[in-house]
Short mmCIF file of C-alpha atoms in Angstrom, two decimals:
data_model
loop_
_atom_site.label_atom_id
_atom_site.label_comp_id
_atom_site.label_asym_id
_atom_site.label_seq_id
_atom_site.Cartn_x
_atom_site.Cartn_y
_atom_site.Cartn_z
CA UNK A 133 19.80 106.03 29.49
CA UNK A 134 22.30 106.27 32.33
CA UNK A 135 24.42 108.92 30.26
CA UNK A 136 21.21 111.07 30.08
CA UNK A 137 21.75 113.94 32.42
CA UNK A 138 18.93 114.20 34.96
CA UNK A 139 16.91 117.05 34.43
CA UNK A 140 16.45 118.68 38.02
CA UNK A 141 13.02 121.02 38.29
CA UNK A 142 12.32 123.09 41.39
CA UNK A 143 8.38 122.80 41.81
CA UNK A 144 6.68 125.18 44.27
CA UNK A 145 3.13 125.27 45.58
CA UNK A 146 2.82 129.38 45.49
CA UNK A 147 3.87 131.83 42.76
CA UNK A 148 3.02 133.21 39.54
CA UNK A 149 3.82 131.43 36.64
CA UNK A 150 5.16 128.67 38.91
CA UNK A 151 4.62 124.90 38.15
CA UNK A 152 3.25 123.14 41.06
CA UNK A 153 4.29 119.46 41.79
CA UNK A 154 2.68 116.84 40.01
CA UNK A 155 3.23 114.25 42.73
CA UNK A 156 1.96 116.04 45.65
CA UNK A 157 -1.68 115.46 46.48
CA UNK A 158 -4.28 118.56 46.64
CA UNK A 159 -5.40 119.92 49.42
CA UNK A 160 -9.08 121.73 50.12
CA UNK A 161 -12.48 121.23 48.86
CA UNK A 162 -10.87 120.60 45.43
CA UNK A 163 -9.52 117.32 46.28
CA UNK A 164 -12.82 116.11 47.82
CA UNK A 165 -14.68 117.40 45.55
CA UNK A 166 -15.98 114.93 42.34
CA UNK A 167 -14.22 116.02 39.08
CA UNK A 168 -17.95 116.27 37.33
CA UNK A 169 -18.77 118.63 40.03
CA UNK A 170 -15.84 120.83 39.77
CA UNK A 171 -15.71 121.13 36.08
CA UNK A 172 -20.04 121.89 36.30
CA UNK A 173 -19.45 124.46 39.04
CA UNK A 174 -16.36 125.77 37.25
CA UNK A 175 -18.46 126.17 33.68
CA UNK A 176 -21.59 127.53 36.10
CA UNK A 177 -19.31 130.16 37.76
CA UNK A 178 -17.62 131.64 34.38
CA UNK A 179 -20.77 131.64 32.57
CA UNK A 180 -22.71 133.52 35.71
CA UNK A 181 -20.13 136.00 35.97
CA UNK A 182 -20.16 136.73 32.27
CA UNK A 183 -24.27 137.01 32.30
CA UNK A 184 -23.52 139.12 35.56
CA UNK A 185 -21.23 141.52 34.29
CA UNK A 186 -23.41 141.46 30.95
CA UNK A 187 -26.59 142.59 33.00
CA UNK A 188 -24.92 145.28 34.81
CA UNK A 189 -23.65 146.89 31.69
CA UNK A 190 -26.97 146.68 30.12
CA UNK A 191 -28.79 148.20 32.99
CA UNK A 192 -26.36 151.26 33.14
CA UNK A 193 -26.48 151.54 29.33
CA UNK A 194 -30.04 151.69 29.48
CA UNK A 195 -30.30 154.32 32.04
CA UNK A 196 -27.69 156.17 30.69
CA UNK A 197 -29.48 156.15 27.53
CA UNK A 198 -32.70 157.13 28.76
CA UNK A 199 -31.19 160.07 30.58
CA UNK A 200 -29.36 161.00 27.50
CA UNK A 201 -32.58 161.11 25.48
CA UNK A 202 -34.34 163.42 28.61
CA UNK A 203 -31.56 166.16 27.96
CA UNK A 204 -31.71 166.03 24.24
CA UNK A 205 -35.06 166.30 24.16
CA UNK A 206 -34.88 169.25 27.17
CA UNK A 207 -32.27 170.52 24.62
CA UNK A 208 -34.51 171.09 21.52
CA UNK A 209 -37.61 172.41 23.33
CA UNK A 210 -35.79 174.66 25.84
CA UNK A 211 -33.93 176.05 22.67
CA UNK A 212 -36.94 176.40 21.16
CA UNK A 213 -39.03 178.40 23.90
CA UNK A 214 -35.66 180.51 24.51
CA UNK A 215 -35.74 181.78 20.05
CA UNK A 216 -39.52 182.74 20.86
CA UNK A 217 -38.89 184.24 24.42
CA UNK A 218 -36.48 186.49 22.44
CA UNK A 219 -38.81 187.21 19.45
CA UNK A 220 -42.31 188.02 21.58
CA UNK A 221 -44.04 190.15 23.03
CA UNK A 222 -43.09 189.68 26.83
CA UNK A 223 -46.66 189.92 28.73
CA UNK A 224 -48.79 188.33 26.14
CA UNK A 225 -47.60 185.82 23.88
CA UNK A 226 -44.94 184.31 26.26
CA UNK A 227 -47.40 183.65 28.74
CA UNK A 228 -49.93 181.94 26.09
CA UNK A 229 -46.85 179.85 24.89
CA UNK A 230 -46.25 178.55 28.64
CA UNK A 231 -49.86 177.33 28.59
CA UNK A 232 -49.96 175.77 25.02
CA UNK A 233 -46.52 174.02 26.25
CA UNK A 234 -47.48 172.32 29.26
CA UNK A 235 -50.75 171.07 27.40
CA UNK A 236 -48.74 168.89 25.89
CA UNK A 237 -46.16 168.29 27.85
CA UNK A 238 -47.74 167.86 31.83
CA UNK A 239 -45.00 166.28 33.98
CA UNK A 240 -42.83 169.18 32.61
CA UNK A 241 -42.64 172.39 34.64
CA UNK A 242 -41.39 175.81 33.01
CA UNK A 243 -39.98 179.04 33.93
CA UNK A 244 -39.04 182.17 31.30
CA UNK A 245 -37.67 185.14 32.07
CA UNK A 246 -37.62 187.96 29.76
CA UNK A 247 -34.45 189.76 28.45
CA UNK A 248 -34.01 192.82 31.16
CA UNK A 249 -36.94 191.35 33.52
CA UNK A 250 -36.26 190.71 37.35
CA UNK A 251 -39.07 188.01 37.75
CA UNK A 252 -40.40 185.01 35.46
CA UNK A 253 -43.43 183.39 33.71
CA UNK A 254 -44.44 180.41 34.69
CA UNK A 255 -43.13 178.28 37.81
CA UNK A 256 -40.85 178.88 40.41
CA UNK A 257 -37.66 176.96 39.41
CA UNK A 258 -34.18 177.63 41.06
CA UNK A 259 -31.68 178.84 38.37
CA UNK A 260 -28.58 177.32 39.17
CA UNK A 261 -25.99 174.65 37.97
CA UNK A 262 -22.65 175.39 36.10
CA UNK A 263 -23.32 177.41 33.02
CA UNK A 264 -21.90 176.32 29.87
CA UNK A 265 -21.43 177.66 26.19
CA UNK A 266 -23.33 175.92 23.49
CA UNK A 267 -21.48 174.77 20.77
CA UNK A 268 -24.56 175.76 18.13
CA UNK A 269 -24.40 179.35 19.57
CA UNK A 270 -22.07 181.05 21.45
CA UNK A 271 -24.26 183.64 23.03
CA UNK A 272 -26.06 180.77 24.79
CA UNK A 273 -24.80 179.01 27.47
CA UNK A 274 -27.02 175.78 29.40
CA UNK A 275 -26.98 173.88 32.73
CA UNK A 276 -27.88 170.80 33.04
CA UNK A 277 -28.60 169.21 36.12
CA UNK A 278 -30.78 166.83 38.44
CA UNK A 279 -32.60 167.95 41.58
CA UNK A 280 -34.53 165.69 43.50
CA UNK A 281 -37.03 163.63 40.94
CA UNK A 282 -36.75 166.14 38.33
CA UNK A 283 -34.18 166.64 35.70
CA UNK A 284 -33.38 170.34 34.88
CA UNK A 285 -32.42 172.22 32.45
CA UNK A 286 -31.58 175.76 32.41
CA UNK A 287 -31.06 178.13 28.90
CA UNK A 288 -29.30 181.71 29.30
CA UNK A 289 -28.92 183.97 25.97
CA UNK A 290 -26.27 186.71 26.86
CA UNK A 291 -29.00 189.27 26.52
CA UNK A 292 -30.49 188.21 29.69
CA UNK A 293 -33.42 186.14 28.79
CA UNK A 294 -33.12 183.29 30.52
CA UNK A 295 -35.60 179.82 30.02
CA UNK A 296 -35.55 176.90 32.69
CA UNK A 297 -37.53 173.49 32.08
CA UNK A 298 -38.38 170.98 34.88
CA UNK A 299 -38.63 167.17 33.63
CA UNK A 300 -40.66 164.82 36.33
CA UNK A 301 -37.85 161.81 36.38
CA UNK A 302 -40.49 159.47 38.49
CA UNK A 303 -41.90 157.24 35.07
CA UNK A 304 -38.67 157.34 33.85
CA UNK A 305 -36.81 155.98 36.80
CA UNK A 306 -39.80 153.41 37.47
CA UNK A 307 -38.83 152.36 33.96
CA UNK A 308 -35.27 152.13 34.42
CA UNK A 309 -36.37 149.72 37.69
CA UNK A 310 -38.48 147.45 36.03
CA UNK A 311 -35.95 147.05 33.12
CA UNK A 312 -33.45 146.01 36.20
CA UNK A 313 -36.20 143.63 37.15
CA UNK A 314 -36.51 141.84 34.23
CA UNK A 315 -32.56 141.64 33.30
CA UNK A 316 -32.13 140.35 36.99
CA UNK A 317 -34.63 137.28 36.41
CA UNK A 318 -32.87 137.10 32.74
CA UNK A 319 -29.56 136.76 34.63
CA UNK A 320 -30.88 134.12 36.36
CA UNK A 321 -32.31 132.05 34.01
CA UNK A 322 -28.70 133.00 32.57
CA UNK A 323 -26.95 131.28 35.54
CA UNK A 324 -29.43 128.41 35.91
CA UNK A 325 -29.17 127.55 32.44
CA UNK A 326 -24.84 128.12 33.09
CA UNK A 327 -25.10 125.78 35.55
CA UNK A 328 -27.08 122.99 33.66
CA UNK A 329 -24.74 123.51 30.40
CA UNK A 330 -21.89 122.64 33.03
CA UNK A 331 -23.37 119.73 34.32
CA UNK A 332 -23.77 118.47 30.51
CA UNK A 333 -20.51 119.64 29.54
CA UNK A 334 -18.89 117.65 32.43
CA UNK A 335 -20.88 114.72 31.76
CA UNK A 336 -20.25 114.91 28.24
CA UNK A 337 -16.62 116.09 28.13
CA UNK A 338 -15.57 113.24 31.28
CA UNK A 339 -17.28 110.57 29.42
CA UNK A 340 -14.12 109.24 27.49
CA UNK A 341 -12.26 109.76 31.29
CA UNK A 342 -15.10 107.43 32.98
CA UNK A 343 -14.26 104.96 30.14
CA UNK A 344 -10.69 105.12 30.70
CA UNK A 345 -10.95 104.52 34.11
CA UNK A 346 -13.29 101.58 33.91
CA UNK A 347 -10.53 100.20 32.04
CA UNK A 348 -7.92 100.97 34.23
CA UNK A 349 -10.07 98.83 36.72
CA UNK A 350 -10.87 96.01 34.63
CA UNK A 351 -7.16 95.69 34.26
CA UNK A 352 -6.67 96.14 38.21
CA UNK A 353 -9.66 93.29 38.80
CA UNK A 354 -8.75 90.79 35.72
CA UNK A 355 -5.31 91.56 35.57
CA UNK A 356 -6.18 91.26 31.70
CA UNK A 357 -3.84 93.68 29.90
CA UNK A 358 -5.79 94.36 26.39
CA UNK A 359 -5.68 97.77 24.77
CA UNK A 360 -8.37 99.95 25.38
CA UNK A 361 -10.69 101.36 21.90
CA UNK A 362 -9.16 104.98 20.76
CA UNK A 363 -12.04 106.97 19.55
CA UNK A 364 -11.09 110.38 17.99
CA UNK A 365 -7.98 111.91 17.96
CA UNK A 366 -8.28 114.44 20.69
CA UNK A 367 -6.40 114.60 23.81
CA UNK A 368 -8.85 112.17 25.89
CA UNK A 369 -7.77 109.83 22.65
CA UNK A 370 -3.74 111.13 22.98
CA UNK A 371 -4.30 109.77 26.89
CA UNK A 372 -5.48 106.50 26.13
CA UNK A 373 -2.73 105.93 23.33
CA UNK A 374 -0.20 106.83 26.07
CA UNK A 375 -2.36 104.53 28.67
CA UNK A 376 -2.49 101.52 25.99
CA UNK A 377 1.47 101.78 25.37
CA UNK A 378 1.87 101.79 29.32
CA UNK A 379 -0.38 98.18 28.60
CA UNK A 380 1.95 97.17 26.20
CA UNK A 381 4.95 97.85 28.19
CA UNK A 382 3.41 96.02 30.98
CA UNK A 383 2.81 93.51 28.73
CA UNK A 384 6.47 92.77 27.73
CA UNK A 385 7.71 93.10 31.24
CA UNK A 386 5.63 90.31 32.35
CA UNK A 387 6.62 88.16 29.45
CA UNK A 388 10.12 88.77 30.04
CA UNK A 389 9.80 88.38 33.61
CA UNK A 390 8.23 84.99 33.05
CA UNK A 391 10.36 83.54 30.99
CA UNK A 392 13.26 85.03 33.08
CA UNK A 393 11.61 82.87 36.01
CA UNK A 394 11.17 79.59 33.64
CA UNK A 395 14.87 80.20 32.12
CA UNK A 396 15.93 80.88 35.42
CA UNK A 397 14.37 77.69 37.10
CA UNK A 398 15.39 75.44 34.18
CA UNK A 399 18.89 76.30 34.45
CA UNK A 400 18.87 76.02 38.52
CA UNK A 401 17.40 72.55 38.58
CA UNK A 402 19.86 71.35 36.46
CA UNK A 403 22.72 71.73 38.77
CA UNK A 404 20.80 70.93 41.78
CA UNK A 405 19.69 67.43 40.50
CA UNK A 406 23.09 66.50 39.76
CA UNK A 407 24.18 67.79 43.14
CA UNK A 408 21.39 65.87 44.74
CA UNK A 409 22.13 62.66 42.86
CA UNK A 410 26.08 62.89 44.25
CA UNK A 411 25.07 64.17 47.53
CA UNK A 412 22.37 60.96 48.16
CA UNK A 413 25.29 58.87 46.82
CA UNK A 414 27.70 59.64 48.77
CA UNK A 415 25.20 59.51 51.86
CA UNK A 416 24.65 56.27 50.93
CA UNK A 417 27.95 54.61 50.76
CA UNK A 418 29.01 56.56 53.80
CA UNK A 419 26.16 55.26 56.11
CA UNK A 420 26.86 52.93 58.83
CA UNK A 421 26.45 49.04 57.57
CA UNK A 422 26.06 50.44 53.88
CA UNK A 423 26.30 46.85 51.14
CA UNK A 424 27.95 49.47 48.54
CA UNK A 425 30.83 50.85 48.88
CA UNK A 426 33.31 52.62 46.33
CA UNK A 427 36.79 53.44 46.02
CA UNK A 428 38.64 56.10 47.54
CA UNK A 429 39.47 57.25 43.99
CA UNK A 430 35.83 57.17 43.16
CA UNK A 431 34.82 59.11 46.01
CA UNK A 432 37.53 61.78 45.74
CA UNK A 433 36.08 62.25 42.23
CA UNK A 434 32.50 62.62 43.59
CA UNK A 435 33.15 65.05 46.03
CA UNK A 436 35.21 67.24 43.42
CA UNK A 437 32.40 66.60 41.23
CA UNK A 438 29.96 68.21 43.91
CA UNK A 439 32.57 70.98 44.57
CA UNK A 440 32.29 72.00 41.17
CA UNK A 441 28.58 71.93 40.90
CA UNK A 442 28.50 74.06 43.83
CA UNK A 443 30.53 76.41 42.00
CA UNK A 444 28.85 76.15 39.21
CA UNK A 445 25.46 76.83 40.85
CA UNK A 446 27.02 80.28 43.05
CA UNK A 447 28.55 81.34 39.54
CA UNK A 448 24.66 80.97 38.06
CA UNK A 449 23.12 82.42 40.93
CA UNK A 450 25.24 86.00 40.64
CA UNK A 451 24.82 86.11 37.42
CA UNK A 452 21.31 85.66 37.68
CA UNK A 453 21.50 88.88 40.65
CA UNK A 454 23.46 90.56 38.33
CA UNK A 455 20.95 90.16 35.52
CA UNK A 456 17.72 91.38 37.87
CA UNK A 457 20.37 94.28 38.93
CA UNK A 458 20.30 95.27 35.40
CA UNK A 459 17.13 94.97 34.99
CA UNK A 460 16.38 97.34 38.32
CA UNK A 461 16.13 101.27 38.26
CA UNK A 462 19.27 102.20 36.76
CA UNK A 463 21.89 104.40 39.27
CA UNK A 464 22.58 108.04 38.99
CA UNK A 465 25.53 108.47 36.73
CA UNK A 466 29.06 109.26 38.11
CA UNK A 467 32.59 109.55 36.41
CA UNK A 468 34.21 106.52 35.91
CA UNK A 469 37.90 105.96 34.51
CA UNK A 470 37.46 103.27 32.38
CA UNK A 471 41.09 102.14 32.21
CA UNK A 472 41.73 101.59 36.06
CA UNK A 473 38.36 99.75 35.45
CA UNK A 474 39.78 97.74 33.26
CA UNK A 475 43.24 97.12 35.00
CA UNK A 476 41.37 95.51 38.06
CA UNK A 477 39.26 93.37 35.69
CA UNK A 478 42.61 92.34 34.00
CA UNK A 479 44.18 91.34 37.30
CA UNK A 480 41.22 89.22 38.20
CA UNK A 481 40.93 87.16 34.86
CA UNK A 482 44.78 86.53 35.14
CA UNK A 483 44.00 84.76 38.31
CA UNK A 484 41.44 82.70 37.23
CA UNK A 485 43.32 81.60 33.34
CA UNK A 486 47.36 81.72 34.92
CA UNK A 487 47.59 79.28 31.51
CA UNK A 488 46.58 81.92 29.07
CA UNK A 489 48.92 84.89 28.31
CA UNK A 490 46.82 88.46 28.16
CA UNK A 491 48.91 91.09 25.88
CA UNK A 492 46.88 94.36 26.73
CA UNK A 493 47.30 98.09 25.24
CA UNK A 494 44.74 100.48 27.29
CA UNK A 495 44.57 104.38 26.92
CA UNK A 496 42.84 106.22 29.50
CA UNK A 497 39.35 106.98 28.90
CA UNK A 498 36.82 108.79 31.01
CA UNK A 499 32.50 107.81 31.07
CA UNK A 500 29.12 108.28 33.02
CA UNK A 501 28.33 105.54 34.39
CA UNK A 502 28.25 102.86 37.05
CA UNK A 503 31.61 101.66 37.98
CA UNK A 504 30.47 98.31 39.33
CA UNK A 505 28.34 96.96 36.28
CA UNK A 506 31.04 98.17 34.03
CA UNK A 507 33.60 96.45 35.90
CA UNK A 508 31.35 93.08 35.80
CA UNK A 509 31.08 93.63 32.07
CA UNK A 510 34.56 94.00 31.08
CA UNK A 511 35.28 91.30 33.06
CA UNK A 512 32.49 88.82 31.67
CA UNK A 513 34.15 90.10 28.22
CA UNK A 514 37.90 88.63 29.37
CA UNK A 515 36.54 85.39 31.43
CA UNK A 516 34.80 84.60 28.13
CA UNK A 517 37.68 85.04 25.76
CA UNK A 518 39.66 83.08 28.27
CA UNK A 519 37.44 80.56 28.63
CA UNK A 520 37.73 79.60 25.01
CA UNK A 521 41.68 80.19 24.25
CA UNK A 522 43.50 76.91 24.81
CA UNK A 523 46.20 76.39 27.47
CA UNK A 524 49.11 78.82 26.61
CA UNK A 525 46.34 80.86 24.44
CA UNK A 526 46.95 84.01 23.79
CA UNK A 527 43.87 86.71 24.67
CA UNK A 528 44.23 90.46 23.44
CA UNK A 529 42.87 93.35 24.91
CA UNK A 530 43.35 96.65 23.60
CA UNK A 531 41.78 100.13 24.01
CA UNK A 532 41.51 102.88 21.84
CA UNK A 533 39.73 106.40 21.07
CA UNK A 534 38.59 106.47 17.59
CA UNK A 535 37.00 109.83 17.66
CA UNK A 536 36.63 112.61 20.14
CA UNK A 537 33.58 111.35 21.64
CA UNK A 538 33.96 107.60 21.43
CA UNK A 539 36.36 104.69 22.41
CA UNK A 540 36.70 101.06 20.83
CA UNK A 541 37.24 98.76 23.07
CA UNK A 542 38.71 94.71 21.92
CA UNK A 543 38.90 91.46 23.02
CA UNK A 544 40.24 88.69 20.94
CA UNK A 545 40.76 85.36 22.01
CA UNK A 546 42.63 82.11 19.73
CA UNK A 547 39.78 79.39 20.30
CA UNK A 548 37.86 78.10 17.63
CA UNK A 549 35.66 81.28 16.90
CA UNK A 550 31.68 81.88 16.58
CA UNK A 551 29.90 80.88 13.45
CA UNK A 552 28.26 83.72 11.25
CA UNK A 553 25.01 82.72 12.16
CA UNK A 554 24.90 82.29 15.99
CA UNK A 555 26.96 85.89 16.61
CA UNK A 556 23.78 87.42 17.13
CA UNK A 557 22.41 84.43 19.49
CA UNK A 558 25.29 84.75 22.09
CA UNK A 559 23.84 87.47 23.69
CA UNK A 560 20.62 86.02 24.55
CA UNK A 561 19.58 85.20 28.04
CA UNK A 562 20.59 81.57 28.46
CA UNK A 563 21.95 80.70 25.04
CA UNK A 564 24.36 78.14 24.81
CA UNK A 565 25.78 76.81 21.69
CA UNK A 566 25.98 73.29 21.01
CA UNK A 567 30.02 73.01 21.57
CA UNK A 568 29.46 75.40 24.92
CA UNK A 569 26.86 73.01 26.83
CA UNK A 570 29.95 70.99 27.64
CA UNK A 571 32.03 73.54 29.26
CA UNK A 572 30.81 75.50 32.47
CA UNK A 573 29.01 78.66 32.66
CA UNK A 574 25.33 79.95 32.71
CA UNK A 575 24.37 81.42 29.62
CA UNK A 576 24.36 85.03 30.92
CA UNK A 577 27.41 86.33 31.19
CA UNK A 578 27.30 87.99 27.31
CA UNK A 579 23.83 88.94 28.15
CA UNK A 580 25.17 91.04 30.99
CA UNK A 581 27.44 92.74 29.08
CA UNK A 582 25.13 93.47 26.40
CA UNK A 583 23.12 94.94 28.64
CA UNK A 584 25.64 97.18 30.15
CA UNK A 585 26.97 98.17 27.26
CA UNK A 586 23.38 99.54 25.84
CA UNK A 587 22.72 101.27 29.37
CA UNK A 588 25.95 103.45 28.71
CA UNK A 589 24.53 103.79 24.89
CA UNK A 590 27.30 101.74 23.70
CA UNK A 591 27.12 99.06 21.16
CA UNK A 592 28.63 95.51 20.88
CA UNK A 593 29.49 93.78 18.03
CA UNK A 594 31.28 89.65 17.65
CA UNK A 595 33.99 89.62 14.45
CA UNK A 596 36.45 87.11 14.10
CA UNK A 597 40.15 87.71 15.42
CA UNK A 598 43.29 87.70 13.33
CA UNK A 599 43.92 84.40 14.25
CA UNK A 600 40.54 82.47 13.98
CA UNK A 601 39.20 82.88 16.96
CA UNK A 602 36.36 85.29 18.55
CA UNK A 603 36.45 89.15 18.40
CA UNK A 604 34.24 91.29 20.84
CA UNK A 605 34.29 95.09 19.79
CA UNK A 606 32.80 97.23 21.98
CA UNK A 607 32.36 101.35 21.62
CA UNK A 608 31.57 103.73 24.21
CA UNK A 609 31.31 107.16 23.90
CA UNK A 610 33.22 109.37 26.53
CA UNK A 611 36.10 111.73 26.56
CA UNK A 612 39.76 111.03 26.72
CA UNK A 613 41.35 110.50 30.34
CA UNK A 614 44.32 111.93 31.94
CA UNK A 615 47.26 109.88 32.30
CA UNK A 616 49.59 107.41 30.73
CA UNK A 617 48.70 104.70 28.33
CA UNK A 618 48.88 101.41 29.99
CA UNK A 619 50.71 98.08 27.76
CA UNK A 620 51.71 94.58 29.23
CA UNK A 621 53.68 91.99 27.36
CA UNK A 622 52.52 94.78 24.17
CA UNK A 623 51.37 93.77 21.00
CA UNK A 624 53.60 94.62 18.08
CA UNK A 625 53.77 93.14 14.50
CA UNK A 626 51.00 92.68 11.95
CA UNK A 627 47.96 93.07 14.91
CA UNK A 628 49.63 96.61 15.94
CA UNK A 629 50.35 98.43 12.91
CA UNK A 630 46.47 97.26 11.56
CA UNK A 631 45.22 98.47 14.42
CA UNK A 632 47.42 102.05 13.76
CA UNK A 633 45.65 102.08 10.53
CA UNK A 634 41.79 101.49 11.17
CA UNK A 635 42.44 104.09 13.79
CA UNK A 636 43.93 106.79 11.36
CA UNK A 637 41.17 105.58 8.43
CA UNK A 638 38.32 106.37 11.84
CA UNK A 639 39.75 109.42 12.78
CA UNK A 640 40.60 110.54 9.15
CA UNK A 641 36.62 109.85 8.78
CA UNK A 642 35.11 111.27 11.20
CA UNK A 643 37.07 114.76 10.52
CA UNK A 644 35.71 114.82 7.04
#
């Protein structure tokens, strides 16, 4: 509706959390690549990233666990050797123990230095690294380090005894490398399966969209607006429902357009046919040497009839243009001083029917909307009341505030009135009652009025006026305006009192 303030949204192409403009076409490869391939690639990249990350984590975890297992084994072995060194004969038992140990662990070198000795038994292994106290034995310090292809552990007692073990890591590193190769193969297969899964997911997921596209192509090619079958209740189903609603609106608009064209053609045909007949008759009697002649009075009446038909045709075309204008896109709302619009419409209505008396009371009122459309609607209401009022009849126009946000406009005539069964039909396009067919008019005036009022979020009703004529009552939202009330010719007596009582009752009802 025109009274709703449009929401202004700024769209930006960059920035975190900023919505992109949905009407701006995308650029780059994503605009050229099909959606299926983009979805497949996206799924594959996500899965490949996950598989790659898990491969790296697994490879590092396996290496760390194997190294920790070697350290734990060297720790227990060095502890046992150190305890044996502290209790054994330094000259015989240590050498035998080293030989026995190396027999069971051929890939481990051993160096033992007893307490208070300046040399060591076994292999030549450098002692180094930062010695840290052992948690379980406060008199022992341990150092663990990697030298070349060996993992070296040094365990030193406070008495001076030192045990050094060096384990060859070639086999372990070969095993870790093999494990990495296997993981790379598994990751590659996983990435390939992810790409295939992405293609399958895109094909399956985009199936309903492809079906919707075929339906849109069918509508474009055949102009058949039949609805599409809705399957499921997911987002694609909701999109299909929205598409069907759009097709329904298009179908309704097409029917209205066809009906409007048919009705307009029919209404235009009648005055054109009559005008053509009269003009041909005038041409025939004015043709030199014509055998048929008519009197001057008949000629004058015929010319007046042609002019009246031209006026009727011009009015009908103007009404059609106004109606088409109301059907078109809405204009931006503006502040409208409705009381000023009413005064302008009143002056025009009085010039058209100087034999009808207008009694007016108007209060200042402001609405948000289209000033031209409101002026056309109010003029149509007054013209319609004046048309049905007899000569020396009275048209009463009152506009009063009935609440803090609503105004009531009444236009009463002194004509024959409208039967209750026809009151809803008078707002239909081209509708004319049996009594109205003998009077000038196109049957579009009140249709335009209702369309304008509803576009401004108002409502219009047909009632009976106090003197038996027709009352057109309009309720429009807005707010009180500034300035003085306009009153012309006065509205005194019973009608004025009932008007005040109704306004008081309405305001009391709104407050309670």
